[in-house]
Coordinates of C-alpha atoms and ligand atoms in Angstrom, one line a residue:
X1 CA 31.0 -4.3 16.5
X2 CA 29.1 -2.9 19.3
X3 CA 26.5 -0.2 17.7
X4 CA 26.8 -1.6 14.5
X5 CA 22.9 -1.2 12.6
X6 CA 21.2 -3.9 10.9
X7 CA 19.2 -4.5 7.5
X8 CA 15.6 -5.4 7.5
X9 CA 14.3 -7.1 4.1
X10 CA 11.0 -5.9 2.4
X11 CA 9.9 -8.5 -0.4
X12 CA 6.4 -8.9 -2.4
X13 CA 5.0 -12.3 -1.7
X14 CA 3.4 -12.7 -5.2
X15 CA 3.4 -11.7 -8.2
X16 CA 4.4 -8.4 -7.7
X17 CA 2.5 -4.6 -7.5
X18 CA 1.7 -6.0 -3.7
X19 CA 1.8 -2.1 -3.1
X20 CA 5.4 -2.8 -1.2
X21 CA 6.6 1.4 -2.1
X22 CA 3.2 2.4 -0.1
X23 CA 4.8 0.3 2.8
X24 CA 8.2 1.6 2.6
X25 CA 6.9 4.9 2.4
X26 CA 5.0 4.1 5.8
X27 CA 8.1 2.7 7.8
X28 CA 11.1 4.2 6.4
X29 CA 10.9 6.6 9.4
X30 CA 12.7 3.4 11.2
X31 CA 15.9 3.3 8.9
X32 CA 18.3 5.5 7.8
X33 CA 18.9 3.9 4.5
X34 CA 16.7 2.5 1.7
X35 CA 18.5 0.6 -0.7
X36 CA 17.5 -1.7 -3.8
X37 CA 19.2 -4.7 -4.5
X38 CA 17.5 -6.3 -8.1
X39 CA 16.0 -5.3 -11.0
X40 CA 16.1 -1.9 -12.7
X41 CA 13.8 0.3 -14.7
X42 CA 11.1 -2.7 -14.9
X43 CA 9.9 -1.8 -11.0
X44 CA 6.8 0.4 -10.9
X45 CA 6.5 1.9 -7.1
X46 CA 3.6 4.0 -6.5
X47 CA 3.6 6.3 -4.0
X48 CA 0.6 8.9 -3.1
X49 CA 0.8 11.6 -0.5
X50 CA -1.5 14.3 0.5
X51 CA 0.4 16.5 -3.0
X52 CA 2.0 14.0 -5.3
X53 CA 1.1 10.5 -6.8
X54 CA 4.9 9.3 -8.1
X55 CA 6.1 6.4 -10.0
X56 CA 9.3 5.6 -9.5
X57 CA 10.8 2.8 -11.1
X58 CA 15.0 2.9 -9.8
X59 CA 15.2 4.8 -7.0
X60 CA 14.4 3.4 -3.5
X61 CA 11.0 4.4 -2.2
X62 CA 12.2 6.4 0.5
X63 CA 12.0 9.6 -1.4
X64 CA 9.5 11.7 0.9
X65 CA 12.2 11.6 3.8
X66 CA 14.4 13.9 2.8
X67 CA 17.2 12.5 5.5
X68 CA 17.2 8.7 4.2
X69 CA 19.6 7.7 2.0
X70 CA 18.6 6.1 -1.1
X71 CA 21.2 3.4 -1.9
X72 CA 21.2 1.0 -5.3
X73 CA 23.1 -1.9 -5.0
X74 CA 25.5 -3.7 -7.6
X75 CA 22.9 -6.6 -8.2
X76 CA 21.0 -3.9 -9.9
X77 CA 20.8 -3.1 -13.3
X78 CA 20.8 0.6 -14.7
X79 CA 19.5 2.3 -17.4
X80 CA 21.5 5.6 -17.3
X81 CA 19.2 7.9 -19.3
X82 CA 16.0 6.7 -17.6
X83 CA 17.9 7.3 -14.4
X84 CA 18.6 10.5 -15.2
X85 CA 15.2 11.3 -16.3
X86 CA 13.7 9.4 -13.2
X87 CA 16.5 12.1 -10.9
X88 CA 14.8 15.4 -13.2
X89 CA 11.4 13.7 -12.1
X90 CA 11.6 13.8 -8.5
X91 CA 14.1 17.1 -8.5
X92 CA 10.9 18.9 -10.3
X93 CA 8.7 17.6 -7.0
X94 CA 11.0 19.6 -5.2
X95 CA 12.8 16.6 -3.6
X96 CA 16.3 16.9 -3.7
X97 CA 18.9 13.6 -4.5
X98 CA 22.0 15.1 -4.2
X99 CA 24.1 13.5 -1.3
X100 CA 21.1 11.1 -0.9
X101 CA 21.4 9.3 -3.8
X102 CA 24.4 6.9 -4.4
X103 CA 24.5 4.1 -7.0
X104 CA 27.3 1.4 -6.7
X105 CA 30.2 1.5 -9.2
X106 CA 29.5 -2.2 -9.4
X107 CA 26.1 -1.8 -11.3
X108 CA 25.8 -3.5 -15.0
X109 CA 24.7 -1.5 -17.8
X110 CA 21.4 -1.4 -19.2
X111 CA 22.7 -0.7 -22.9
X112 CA 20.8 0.7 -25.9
X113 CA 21.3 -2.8 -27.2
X114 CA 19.6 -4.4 -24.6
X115 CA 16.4 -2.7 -24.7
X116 CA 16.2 -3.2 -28.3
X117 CA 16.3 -6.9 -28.1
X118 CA 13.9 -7.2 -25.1
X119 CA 11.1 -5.2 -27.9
X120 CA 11.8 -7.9 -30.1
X121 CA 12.2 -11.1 -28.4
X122 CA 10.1 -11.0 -25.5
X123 CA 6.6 -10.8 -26.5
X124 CA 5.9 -14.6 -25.3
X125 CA 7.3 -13.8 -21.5
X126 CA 5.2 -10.5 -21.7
X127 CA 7.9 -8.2 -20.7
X128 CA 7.8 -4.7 -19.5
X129 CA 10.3 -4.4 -22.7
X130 CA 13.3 -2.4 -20.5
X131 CA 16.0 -4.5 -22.0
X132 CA 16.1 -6.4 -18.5
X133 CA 16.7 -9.6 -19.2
X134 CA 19.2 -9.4 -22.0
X135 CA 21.3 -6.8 -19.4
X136 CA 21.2 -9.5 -17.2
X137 CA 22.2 -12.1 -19.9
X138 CA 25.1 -10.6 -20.7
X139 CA 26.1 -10.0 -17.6
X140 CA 27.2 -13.8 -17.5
X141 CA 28.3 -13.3 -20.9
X142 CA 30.7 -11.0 -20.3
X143 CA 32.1 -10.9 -23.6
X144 CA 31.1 -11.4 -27.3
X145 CA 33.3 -11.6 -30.0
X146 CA 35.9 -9.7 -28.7
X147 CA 33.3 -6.8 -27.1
X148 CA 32.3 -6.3 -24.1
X149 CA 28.7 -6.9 -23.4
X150 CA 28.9 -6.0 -19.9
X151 CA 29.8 -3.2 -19.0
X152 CA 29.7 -1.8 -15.1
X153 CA 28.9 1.6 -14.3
X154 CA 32.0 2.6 -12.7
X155 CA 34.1 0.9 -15.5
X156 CA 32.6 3.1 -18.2
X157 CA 33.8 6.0 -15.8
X158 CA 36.9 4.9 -15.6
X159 CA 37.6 3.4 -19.5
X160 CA 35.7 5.6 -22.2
X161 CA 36.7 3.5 -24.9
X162 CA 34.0 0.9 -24.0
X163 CA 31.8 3.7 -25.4
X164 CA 32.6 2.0 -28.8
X165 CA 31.7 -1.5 -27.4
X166 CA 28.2 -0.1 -26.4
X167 CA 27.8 1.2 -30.4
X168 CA 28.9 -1.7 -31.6
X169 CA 27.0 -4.0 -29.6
X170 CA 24.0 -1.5 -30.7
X171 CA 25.1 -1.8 -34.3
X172 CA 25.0 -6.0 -34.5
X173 CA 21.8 -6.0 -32.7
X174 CA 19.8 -3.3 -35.3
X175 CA 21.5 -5.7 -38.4
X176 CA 20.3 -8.9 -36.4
X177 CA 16.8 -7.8 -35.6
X178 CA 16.5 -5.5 -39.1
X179 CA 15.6 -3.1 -36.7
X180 CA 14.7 0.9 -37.7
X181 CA 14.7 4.4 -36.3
X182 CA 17.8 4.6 -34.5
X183 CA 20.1 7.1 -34.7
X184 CA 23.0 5.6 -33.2
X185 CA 25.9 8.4 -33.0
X186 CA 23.3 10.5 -31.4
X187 CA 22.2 7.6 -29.1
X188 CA 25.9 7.1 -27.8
X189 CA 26.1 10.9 -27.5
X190 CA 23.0 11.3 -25.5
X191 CA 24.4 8.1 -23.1
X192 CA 27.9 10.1 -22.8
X193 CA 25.4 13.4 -21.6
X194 CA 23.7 11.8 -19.5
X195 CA 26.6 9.4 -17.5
X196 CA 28.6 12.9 -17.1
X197 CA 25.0 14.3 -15.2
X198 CA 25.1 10.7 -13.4
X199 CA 28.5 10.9 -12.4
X200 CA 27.8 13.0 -8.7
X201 CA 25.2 10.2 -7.5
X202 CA 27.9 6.9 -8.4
X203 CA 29.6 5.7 -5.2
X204 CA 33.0 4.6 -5.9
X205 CA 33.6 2.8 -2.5
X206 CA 32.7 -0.5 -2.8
X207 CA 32.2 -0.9 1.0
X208 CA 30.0 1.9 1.3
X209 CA 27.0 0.8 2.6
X210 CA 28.4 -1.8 4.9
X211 CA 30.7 1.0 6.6
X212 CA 27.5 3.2 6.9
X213 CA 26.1 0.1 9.1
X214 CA 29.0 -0.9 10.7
X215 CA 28.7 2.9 12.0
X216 CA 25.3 2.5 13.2
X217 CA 22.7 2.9 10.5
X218 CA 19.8 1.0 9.4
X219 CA 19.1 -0.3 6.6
X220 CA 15.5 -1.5 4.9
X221 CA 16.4 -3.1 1.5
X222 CA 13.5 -2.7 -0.7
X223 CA 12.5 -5.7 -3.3
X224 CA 11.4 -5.0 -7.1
X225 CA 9.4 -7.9 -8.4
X226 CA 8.7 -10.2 -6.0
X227 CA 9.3 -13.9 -5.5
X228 CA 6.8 -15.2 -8.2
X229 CA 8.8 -13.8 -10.3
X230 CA 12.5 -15.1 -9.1
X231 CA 14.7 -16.0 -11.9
X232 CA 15.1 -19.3 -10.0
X233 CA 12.8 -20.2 -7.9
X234 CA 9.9 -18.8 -10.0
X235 CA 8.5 -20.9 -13.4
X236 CA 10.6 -20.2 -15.9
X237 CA 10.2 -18.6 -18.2
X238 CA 7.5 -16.4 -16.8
X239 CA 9.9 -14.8 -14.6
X240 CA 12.0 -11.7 -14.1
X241 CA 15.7 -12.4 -14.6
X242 CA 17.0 -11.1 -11.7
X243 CA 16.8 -13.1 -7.8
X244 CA 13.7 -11.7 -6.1
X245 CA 13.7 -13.6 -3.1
X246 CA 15.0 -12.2 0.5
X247 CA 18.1 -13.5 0.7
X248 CA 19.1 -12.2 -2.7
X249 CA 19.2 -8.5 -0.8
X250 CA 22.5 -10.0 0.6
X251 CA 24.0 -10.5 -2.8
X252 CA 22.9 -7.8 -4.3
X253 CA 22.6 -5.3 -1.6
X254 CA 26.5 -5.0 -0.7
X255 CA 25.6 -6.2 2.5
X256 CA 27.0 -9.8 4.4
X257 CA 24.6 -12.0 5.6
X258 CA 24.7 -11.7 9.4
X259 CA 23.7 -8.2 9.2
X260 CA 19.7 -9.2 8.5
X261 CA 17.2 -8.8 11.2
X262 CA 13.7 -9.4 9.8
X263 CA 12.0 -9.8 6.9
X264 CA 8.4 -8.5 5.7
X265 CA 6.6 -9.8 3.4
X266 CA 4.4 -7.8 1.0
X267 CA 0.8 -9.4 -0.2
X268 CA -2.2 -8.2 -1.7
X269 CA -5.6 -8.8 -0.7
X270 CA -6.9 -9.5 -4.2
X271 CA -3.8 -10.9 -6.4
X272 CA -2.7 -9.3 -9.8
X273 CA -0.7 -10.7 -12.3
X274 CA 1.1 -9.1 -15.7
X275 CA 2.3 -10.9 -18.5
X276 CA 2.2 -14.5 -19.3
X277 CA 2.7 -17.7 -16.8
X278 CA 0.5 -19.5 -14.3
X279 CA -1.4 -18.1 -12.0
X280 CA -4.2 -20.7 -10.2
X281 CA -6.5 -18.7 -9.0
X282 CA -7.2 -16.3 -11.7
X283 CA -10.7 -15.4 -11.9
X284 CA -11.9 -16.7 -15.5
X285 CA -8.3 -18.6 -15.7
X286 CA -7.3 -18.8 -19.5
X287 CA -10.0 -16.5 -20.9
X288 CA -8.2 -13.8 -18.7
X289 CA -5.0 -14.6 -19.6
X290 CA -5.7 -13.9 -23.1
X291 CA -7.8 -11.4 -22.5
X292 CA -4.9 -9.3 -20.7
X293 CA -2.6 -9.9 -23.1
X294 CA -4.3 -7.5 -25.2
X295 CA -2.6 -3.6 -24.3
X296 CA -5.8 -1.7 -26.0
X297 CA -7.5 -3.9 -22.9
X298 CA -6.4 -1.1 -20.6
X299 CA -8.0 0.9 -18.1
X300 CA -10.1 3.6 -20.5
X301 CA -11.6 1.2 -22.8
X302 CA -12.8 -1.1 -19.9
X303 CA -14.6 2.0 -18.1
X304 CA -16.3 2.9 -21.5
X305 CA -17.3 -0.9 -22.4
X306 CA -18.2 -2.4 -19.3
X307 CA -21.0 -2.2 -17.0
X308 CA -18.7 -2.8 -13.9
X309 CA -21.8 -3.6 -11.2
X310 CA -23.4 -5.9 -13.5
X311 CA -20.5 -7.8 -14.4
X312 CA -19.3 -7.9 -10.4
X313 CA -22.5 -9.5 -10.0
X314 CA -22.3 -12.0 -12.9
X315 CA -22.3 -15.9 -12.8
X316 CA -19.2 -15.6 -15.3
X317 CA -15.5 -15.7 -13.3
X318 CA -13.9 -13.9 -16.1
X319 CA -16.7 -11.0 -15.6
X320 CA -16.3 -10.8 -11.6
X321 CA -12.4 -10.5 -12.8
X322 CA -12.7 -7.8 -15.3
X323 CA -15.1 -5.5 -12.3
X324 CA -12.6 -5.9 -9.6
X325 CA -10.0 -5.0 -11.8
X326 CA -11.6 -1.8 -12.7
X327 CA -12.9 -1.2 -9.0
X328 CA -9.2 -1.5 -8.0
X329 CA -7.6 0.4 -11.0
X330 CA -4.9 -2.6 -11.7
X331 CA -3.6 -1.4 -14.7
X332 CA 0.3 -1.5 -15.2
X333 CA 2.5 1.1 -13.8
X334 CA 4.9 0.8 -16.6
X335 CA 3.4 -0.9 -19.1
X336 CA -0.5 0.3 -18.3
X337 CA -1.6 -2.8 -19.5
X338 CA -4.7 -4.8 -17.5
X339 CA -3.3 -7.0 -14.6
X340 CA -4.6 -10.2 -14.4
X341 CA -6.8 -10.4 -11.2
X342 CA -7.1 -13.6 -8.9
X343 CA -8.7 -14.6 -5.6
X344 CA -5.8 -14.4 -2.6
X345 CA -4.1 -17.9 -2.6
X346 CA -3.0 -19.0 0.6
X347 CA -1.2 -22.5 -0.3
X348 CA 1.3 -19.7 -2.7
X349 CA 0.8 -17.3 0.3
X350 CA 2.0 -19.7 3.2
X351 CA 4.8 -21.4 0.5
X352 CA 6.4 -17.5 0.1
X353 CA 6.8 -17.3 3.7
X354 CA 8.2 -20.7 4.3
X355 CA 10.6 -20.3 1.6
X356 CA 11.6 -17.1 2.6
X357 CA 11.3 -17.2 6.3
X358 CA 9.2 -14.0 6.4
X359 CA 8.5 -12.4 9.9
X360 CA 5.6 -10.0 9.1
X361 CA 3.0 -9.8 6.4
X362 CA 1.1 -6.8 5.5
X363 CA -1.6 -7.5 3.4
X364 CA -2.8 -4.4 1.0
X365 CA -6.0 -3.2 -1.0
X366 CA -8.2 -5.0 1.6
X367 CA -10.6 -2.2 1.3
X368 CA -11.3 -3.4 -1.9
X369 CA -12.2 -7.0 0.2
X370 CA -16.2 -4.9 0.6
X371 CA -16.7 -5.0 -3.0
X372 CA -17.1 -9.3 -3.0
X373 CA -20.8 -7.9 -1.2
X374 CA -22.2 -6.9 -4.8
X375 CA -21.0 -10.3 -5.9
X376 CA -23.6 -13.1 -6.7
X377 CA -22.4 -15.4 -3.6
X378 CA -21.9 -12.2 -1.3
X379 CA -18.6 -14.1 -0.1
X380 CA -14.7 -13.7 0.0
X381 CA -13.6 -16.9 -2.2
X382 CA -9.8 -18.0 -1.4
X383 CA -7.6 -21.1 -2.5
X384 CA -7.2 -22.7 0.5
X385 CA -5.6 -26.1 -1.0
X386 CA -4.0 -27.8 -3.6
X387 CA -4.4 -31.2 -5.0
X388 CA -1.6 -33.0 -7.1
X389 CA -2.7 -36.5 -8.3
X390 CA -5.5 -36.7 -5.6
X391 CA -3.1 -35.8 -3.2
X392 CA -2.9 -32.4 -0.9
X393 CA 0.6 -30.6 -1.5
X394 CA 1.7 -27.4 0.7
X395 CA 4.1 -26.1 -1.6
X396 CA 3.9 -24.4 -5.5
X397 CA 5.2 -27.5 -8.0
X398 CA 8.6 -26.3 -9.7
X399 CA 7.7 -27.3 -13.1
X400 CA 4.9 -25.5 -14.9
X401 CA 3.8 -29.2 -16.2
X402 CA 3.0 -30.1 -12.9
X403 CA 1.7 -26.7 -11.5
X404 CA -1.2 -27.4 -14.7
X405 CA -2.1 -30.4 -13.1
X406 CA -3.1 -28.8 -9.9
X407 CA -6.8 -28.4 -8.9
X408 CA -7.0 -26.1 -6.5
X409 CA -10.0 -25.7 -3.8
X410 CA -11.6 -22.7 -2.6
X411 CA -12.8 -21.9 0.5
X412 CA -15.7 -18.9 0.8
X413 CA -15.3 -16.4 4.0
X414 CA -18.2 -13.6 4.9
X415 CA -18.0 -10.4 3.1
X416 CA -18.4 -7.2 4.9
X417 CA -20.1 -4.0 4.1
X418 CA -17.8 -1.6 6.2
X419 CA -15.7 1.1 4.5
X420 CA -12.5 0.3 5.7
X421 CA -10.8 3.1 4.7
X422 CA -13.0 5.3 7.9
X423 CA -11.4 2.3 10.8
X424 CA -8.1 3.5 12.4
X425 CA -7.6 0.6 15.0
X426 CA -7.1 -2.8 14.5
X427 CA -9.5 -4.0 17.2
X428 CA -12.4 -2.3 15.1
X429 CA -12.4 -4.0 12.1
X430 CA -15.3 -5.9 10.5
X431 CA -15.5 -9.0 12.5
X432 CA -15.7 -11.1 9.2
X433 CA -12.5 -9.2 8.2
X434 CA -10.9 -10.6 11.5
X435 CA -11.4 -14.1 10.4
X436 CA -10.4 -14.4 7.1
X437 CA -7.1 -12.5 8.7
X438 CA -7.2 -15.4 11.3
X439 CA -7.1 -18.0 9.0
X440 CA -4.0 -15.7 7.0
X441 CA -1.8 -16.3 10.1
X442 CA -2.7 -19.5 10.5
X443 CA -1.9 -20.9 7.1
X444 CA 1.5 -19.2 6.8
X445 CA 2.3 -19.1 10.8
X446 CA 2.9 -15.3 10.5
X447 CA 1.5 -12.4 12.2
X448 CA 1.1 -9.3 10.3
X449 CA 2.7 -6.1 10.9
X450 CA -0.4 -4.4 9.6
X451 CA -3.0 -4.1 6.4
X452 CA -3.2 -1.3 3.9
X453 CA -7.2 0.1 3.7
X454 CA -6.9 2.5 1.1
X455 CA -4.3 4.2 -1.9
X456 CA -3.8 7.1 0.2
X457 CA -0.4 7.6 2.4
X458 CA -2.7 7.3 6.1
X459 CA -4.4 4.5 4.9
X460 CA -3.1 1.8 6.6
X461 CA -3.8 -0.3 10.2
X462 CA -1.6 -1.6 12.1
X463 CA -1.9 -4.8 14.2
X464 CA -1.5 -3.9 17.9
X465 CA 0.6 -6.8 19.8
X466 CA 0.3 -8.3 22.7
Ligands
LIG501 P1 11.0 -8.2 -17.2 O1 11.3 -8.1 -15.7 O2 10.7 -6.8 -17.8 O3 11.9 -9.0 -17.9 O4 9.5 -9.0 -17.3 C1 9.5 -10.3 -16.9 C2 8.1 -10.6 -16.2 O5 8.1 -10.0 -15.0 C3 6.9 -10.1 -17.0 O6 5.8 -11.0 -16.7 C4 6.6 -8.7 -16.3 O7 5.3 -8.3 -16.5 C5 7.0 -9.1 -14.9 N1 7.4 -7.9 -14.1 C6 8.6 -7.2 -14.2 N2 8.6 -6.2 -13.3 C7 7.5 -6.2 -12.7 C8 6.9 -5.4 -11.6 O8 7.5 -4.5 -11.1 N3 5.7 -5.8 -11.2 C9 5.0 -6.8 -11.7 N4 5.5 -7.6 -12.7 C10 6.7 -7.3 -13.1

């Protein structure tokens, strides 16, 4: 086909909250469609601009552009009342969705039911409790006891009955889990409401999206969760349950294969983690862990209790963790609980883009790279190697047994004073800056496309090529 477009893929190269919505918001410009392809309500994409600061957490990032459209694909799942809700959200910042938005027919259910059993069964994953993992569980289980447990979008259209399914399934799960406060005949009423208000933004042609290419559009598919967190590839069971990696956009984006052209990858200067699982280079490792498991942890009490200079300059790991957690505000965007904060990793780093043969990285928050200056060494620690059984391995083990028995070794790189967020030109950044990126491209083999400086919509460098 001879002007047929193309799809680029956008995925975060950690743990997620890379700040990938801040860099879809920056290069949407260069597509004519954003679509999503996993996950659902559990996605928390920031985006500031000179007037608004929005979370959205199911529809695409490419919101501000009022001529993109904004496409979610069937390897999504969808909540319909948050959806709703989410559409009233962004309508109120004055941004229309109508004839933008279009979510495929082929979308599973997020049902009352589901939610309710992720509040009571996932407290050991650390969940962000949006029934996303039992949606996706019965989406393979298709059928319970004679009712259907997943139900698609455009087949709750089309078959009304399966209203009753969706109270029943409701019904078993409040006995199971002796579960109170739910008024179910008003629940299914509200759901009926709201998929009637859904209705105009559900896209009955299943070949929608690949006809919009085939006719010359773009498309940027924009990743939730990030490839940490991959229902296979990640450790289960600290994972999402839903495929985060690139190639999954192909699956779940309604798109074939030979339509990809790049992909970018999405890291952050300073890793976060929430919930549970490993993460190496956590600053005060399990202490941390714990720590951030606690919710009343969050953002207000650490500003009240904590002297954050002091502690940036403590001896203590778990101190330097809690100040550049608070210097960088990484508290959840759904959940608002504290993120787990790590030195960047470059064995995990180089290991996401091998295994998902990423093109360009942009790395963000390295503004927040000047505050290692007030630390006690006054340098940039990384993990720059891991050792399994006294031996150096270049990839992230695929049992969490084994990824406990790595010792990981740092490597220290000169801070920098410079406020970042004043430099507009690659060329101009702190010199110190330039090497630690250096040694970025030459662990993973990637150039970058560019590096975020600050939370703000201009703040961002690109790299200039050539
Ligand atoms: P779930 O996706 O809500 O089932 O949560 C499973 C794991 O993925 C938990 O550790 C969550 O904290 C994490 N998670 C889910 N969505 C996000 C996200 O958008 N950013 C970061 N972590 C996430």
């Amino acid at each position: 086909m001879k002007n047929r477009g193309f799809a680029d893929v956008l995925i975060g190269l950690q743990y997620g909250d890379e700040g990938k919505a801040k860099v879809i918001d920056l290069i949407a410009k260069n597509y004519h469609i954003i679509a999503r392809f996993n996950g659902g309500a559990n996605a928390g994409h920031t985006i500031e601009t000179e007037k608004f600061r929005v979370a959205l957490h199911q529809i695409p990032s490419g919101i501000f552009y009022k001529d993109k459209i904004l496409y979610i694909g069937s390897g999504c799942v969808v909540d319909i009342s948050k959806m709703i809700e989410e559409i009233g959200m962004v309508e109120k910042l004055g941004i229309s969705l109508k004839n933008r938005l279009y979510i495929s027919d082929q979308t599973s259910i997020v049902q009352p039911h589901h939610v309710l059993v992720d509040i009571h069964t996932a407290g050991k994953i650390g969940t962000t409790k949006n029934g996303i993992g039992p949606a996706y569980a019965d989406k393979a289980m298709r059928m319970v006891n004679g009712r259907h447990v997943n139900i698609k979008l455009g087949e709750l259209i089309d078959n009304p009955a399966l209203f009753d399914h969706i109270k029943k399934n409701l019904e078993r799960k409040i006995e199971k889990h002796n579960a109170t406060g739910y008024e179910v005949t008003k629940i299914i009423d509200t759901l009926k409401k709201d998929l009637k208000n859904l209705m105009p933004y559900v896209q009955r042609d299943t070949l929608f999206l690949q006809k919009l290419v085939d006719g010359g559009k773009n498309v940027l598919f924009e990743g939730a969760q990030s490839i940490m967190l991959d229902i296979t590839k990640g450790l289960v069971p600290y994972v999402t349950s839903s495929s985060t990696v690139a190639g999954a956009a192909f699956v779940g984006g309604d798109l074939p294969v030979n339509y990809h052209r790049k992909t970018i990858g999405v890291a952050k200067a300073i890793m976060s983690r929430v919930g549970n699982g490993p993460f190496v280079s956590e600053f005060g490792g399990k202490k941390s862990e714990e720590y951030c498991k606690d919710p009343t942890h969050n953002k207000n009490y650490e500003k009240q209790n904590y002297d954050t200079y002091k502690m940036l300059a403590s001896d203590n790991q778990f101190d330097v963790g809690v100040a550049l957690r608070i210097l960088g505000n990484e508290y959840g965007t759904v959940t608002k609980r504290p993120r787990r904060i790590g030195m960047m990793d470059l064995v995990q780093l180089a290991f996401a883009v091998k295994t998902n043969g990423v093109d360009e990285i942009f790395l963000t928050k390295c503004d927040l790279l000047v505050d290692f200056i007030k630390t006690k060494s006054k340098k940039i620690p990384v993990v720059s190697e891991y050792i399994l059984n006294s031996k150096t391995i270049d990839y992230v083990p695929g049992s969490n047994t084994l990824y406990a028995k790595v010792k990981v070794k740092t490597t220290d790189f000169e801070s920098f004073t410079e406020d970042l967020s004043k430099i507009t030109l690659w060329g101009k950044l702190p010199k110190q800056l330039l090497t630690l990126l250096g040694a970025i491209e030459e662990k993973t083999g990637c150039g970058f496309l560019g590096i975020g400086v600050g939370s703000k919509r201009k703040q961002f460098i690109l790299e200039q090529k050539g």
